[in-house]
């Protein structure tokens, strides 16, 4: 007994283990949810990037040519293909100047062109790069794996910088 007359209760071993078990289960659930969320983000970014990257990289079944830009506005440029002389559209958010010549591939069944080479593949992969940046936040903040998060974010930022360096 203490000086005040109150008795101090000590939790039994069983009660302590139960508390640790609940805490451990919550920790495992948090880790599992974090990894599932990060994997979902990367998978969604890869899914969104797959078709545009395939058009920019694959050679079979796609007409490849050089496009001379004729008219550009804020969202797209139109131009003539050197091989056929037909008018095609290059959708982009980074403005170009009229008279520029770019290597492009036509998307099958459309009059839409995509840039080829490293610049086109990286630009088409921007949804995946953005998903990697978001996954890095989940890995660092939710999973508390800071070095892994910095590595993922660093790789995504390097790809983002390379995209804009090659695009311009």
mmCIF file of N, CA and C in Angstrom, residues 15-31 144:
data_model
loop_
_atom_site.group_PDB
_atom_site.id
_atom_site.type_symbol
_atom_site.label_atom_id
_atom_site.label_comp_id
_atom_site.label_asym_id
_atom_site.label_seq_id
_atom_site.Cartn_x
_atom_site.Cartn_y
_atom_site.Cartn_z
ATOM 1 N N UNK A 15 -2.591 -9.718 -20.053
ATOM 2 C CA UNK A 15 -3.115 -8.435 -20.504
ATOM 3 C C UNK A 15 -2.051 -7.649 -21.271
ATOM 4 N N UNK A 16 -0.806 -7.723 -20.807
ATOM 5 C CA UNK A 16 0.270 -7.025 -21.518
ATOM 6 C C UNK A 16 0.483 -7.614 -22.899
ATOM 7 N N UNK A 17 0.496 -8.919 -22.994
ATOM 8 C CA UNK A 17 0.687 -9.562 -24.291
ATOM 9 C C UNK A 17 -0.468 -9.235 -25.228
ATOM 10 N N UNK A 18 -1.668 -9.160 -24.713
ATOM 11 C CA UNK A 18 -2.827 -8.816 -25.550
ATOM 12 C C UNK A 18 -2.691 -7.430 -26.140
ATOM 13 N N UNK A 19 -2.210 -6.510 -25.358
ATOM 14 C CA UNK A 19 -2.003 -5.155 -25.855
ATOM 15 C C UNK A 19 -0.939 -5.112 -26.930
ATOM 16 N N UNK A 20 0.124 -5.856 -26.741
ATOM 17 C CA UNK A 20 1.180 -5.906 -27.751
ATOM 18 C C UNK A 20 0.678 -6.557 -29.023
ATOM 19 N N UNK A 21 -0.139 -7.553 -28.893
ATOM 20 C CA UNK A 21 -0.670 -8.235 -30.065
ATOM 21 C C UNK A 21 -1.560 -7.326 -30.900
ATOM 22 N N UNK A 22 -2.384 -6.551 -30.245
ATOM 23 C CA UNK A 22 -3.247 -5.617 -30.960
ATOM 24 C C UNK A 22 -2.417 -4.558 -31.658
ATOM 25 N N UNK A 23 -1.435 -4.043 -30.949
ATOM 26 C CA UNK A 23 -0.553 -3.042 -31.549
ATOM 27 C C UNK A 23 0.190 -3.645 -32.737
ATOM 28 N N UNK A 24 0.656 -4.843 -32.609
ATOM 29 C CA UNK A 24 1.360 -5.504 -33.707
ATOM 30 C C UNK A 24 0.459 -5.739 -34.906
ATOM 31 N N UNK A 25 -0.785 -6.122 -34.638
ATOM 32 C CA UNK A 25 -1.726 -6.356 -35.739
ATOM 33 C C UNK A 25 -2.033 -5.053 -36.477
ATOM 34 N N UNK A 26 -2.175 -3.973 -35.744
ATOM 35 C CA UNK A 26 -2.420 -2.686 -36.384
ATOM 36 C C UNK A 26 -1.221 -2.238 -37.207
ATOM 37 N N UNK A 27 -0.048 -2.513 -36.689
ATOM 38 C CA UNK A 27 1.169 -2.155 -37.412
ATOM 39 C C UNK A 27 1.288 -2.941 -38.712
ATOM 40 N N UNK A 28 1.007 -4.227 -38.662
ATOM 41 C CA UNK A 28 1.038 -5.056 -39.864
ATOM 42 C C UNK A 28 -0.022 -4.588 -40.855
ATOM 43 N N UNK A 29 -1.212 -4.254 -40.374
ATOM 44 C CA UNK A 29 -2.278 -3.771 -41.251
ATOM 45 C C UNK A 29 -1.883 -2.454 -41.914
ATOM 46 N N UNK A 30 -1.257 -1.554 -41.157
ATOM 47 C CA UNK A 30 -0.803 -0.276 -41.720
ATOM 48 C C UNK A 30 0.241 -0.498 -42.795
ATOM 49 N N UNK A 31 1.177 -1.402 -42.539
ATOM 50 C CA UNK A 31 2.218 -1.697 -43.525
ATOM 51 C C UNK A 31 1.608 -2.323 -44.781
ATOM 52 N N UNK A 144 7.106 4.814 -43.450
ATOM 53 C CA UNK A 144 8.289 5.293 -42.728
ATOM 54 C C UNK A 144 9.574 4.638 -43.205
#
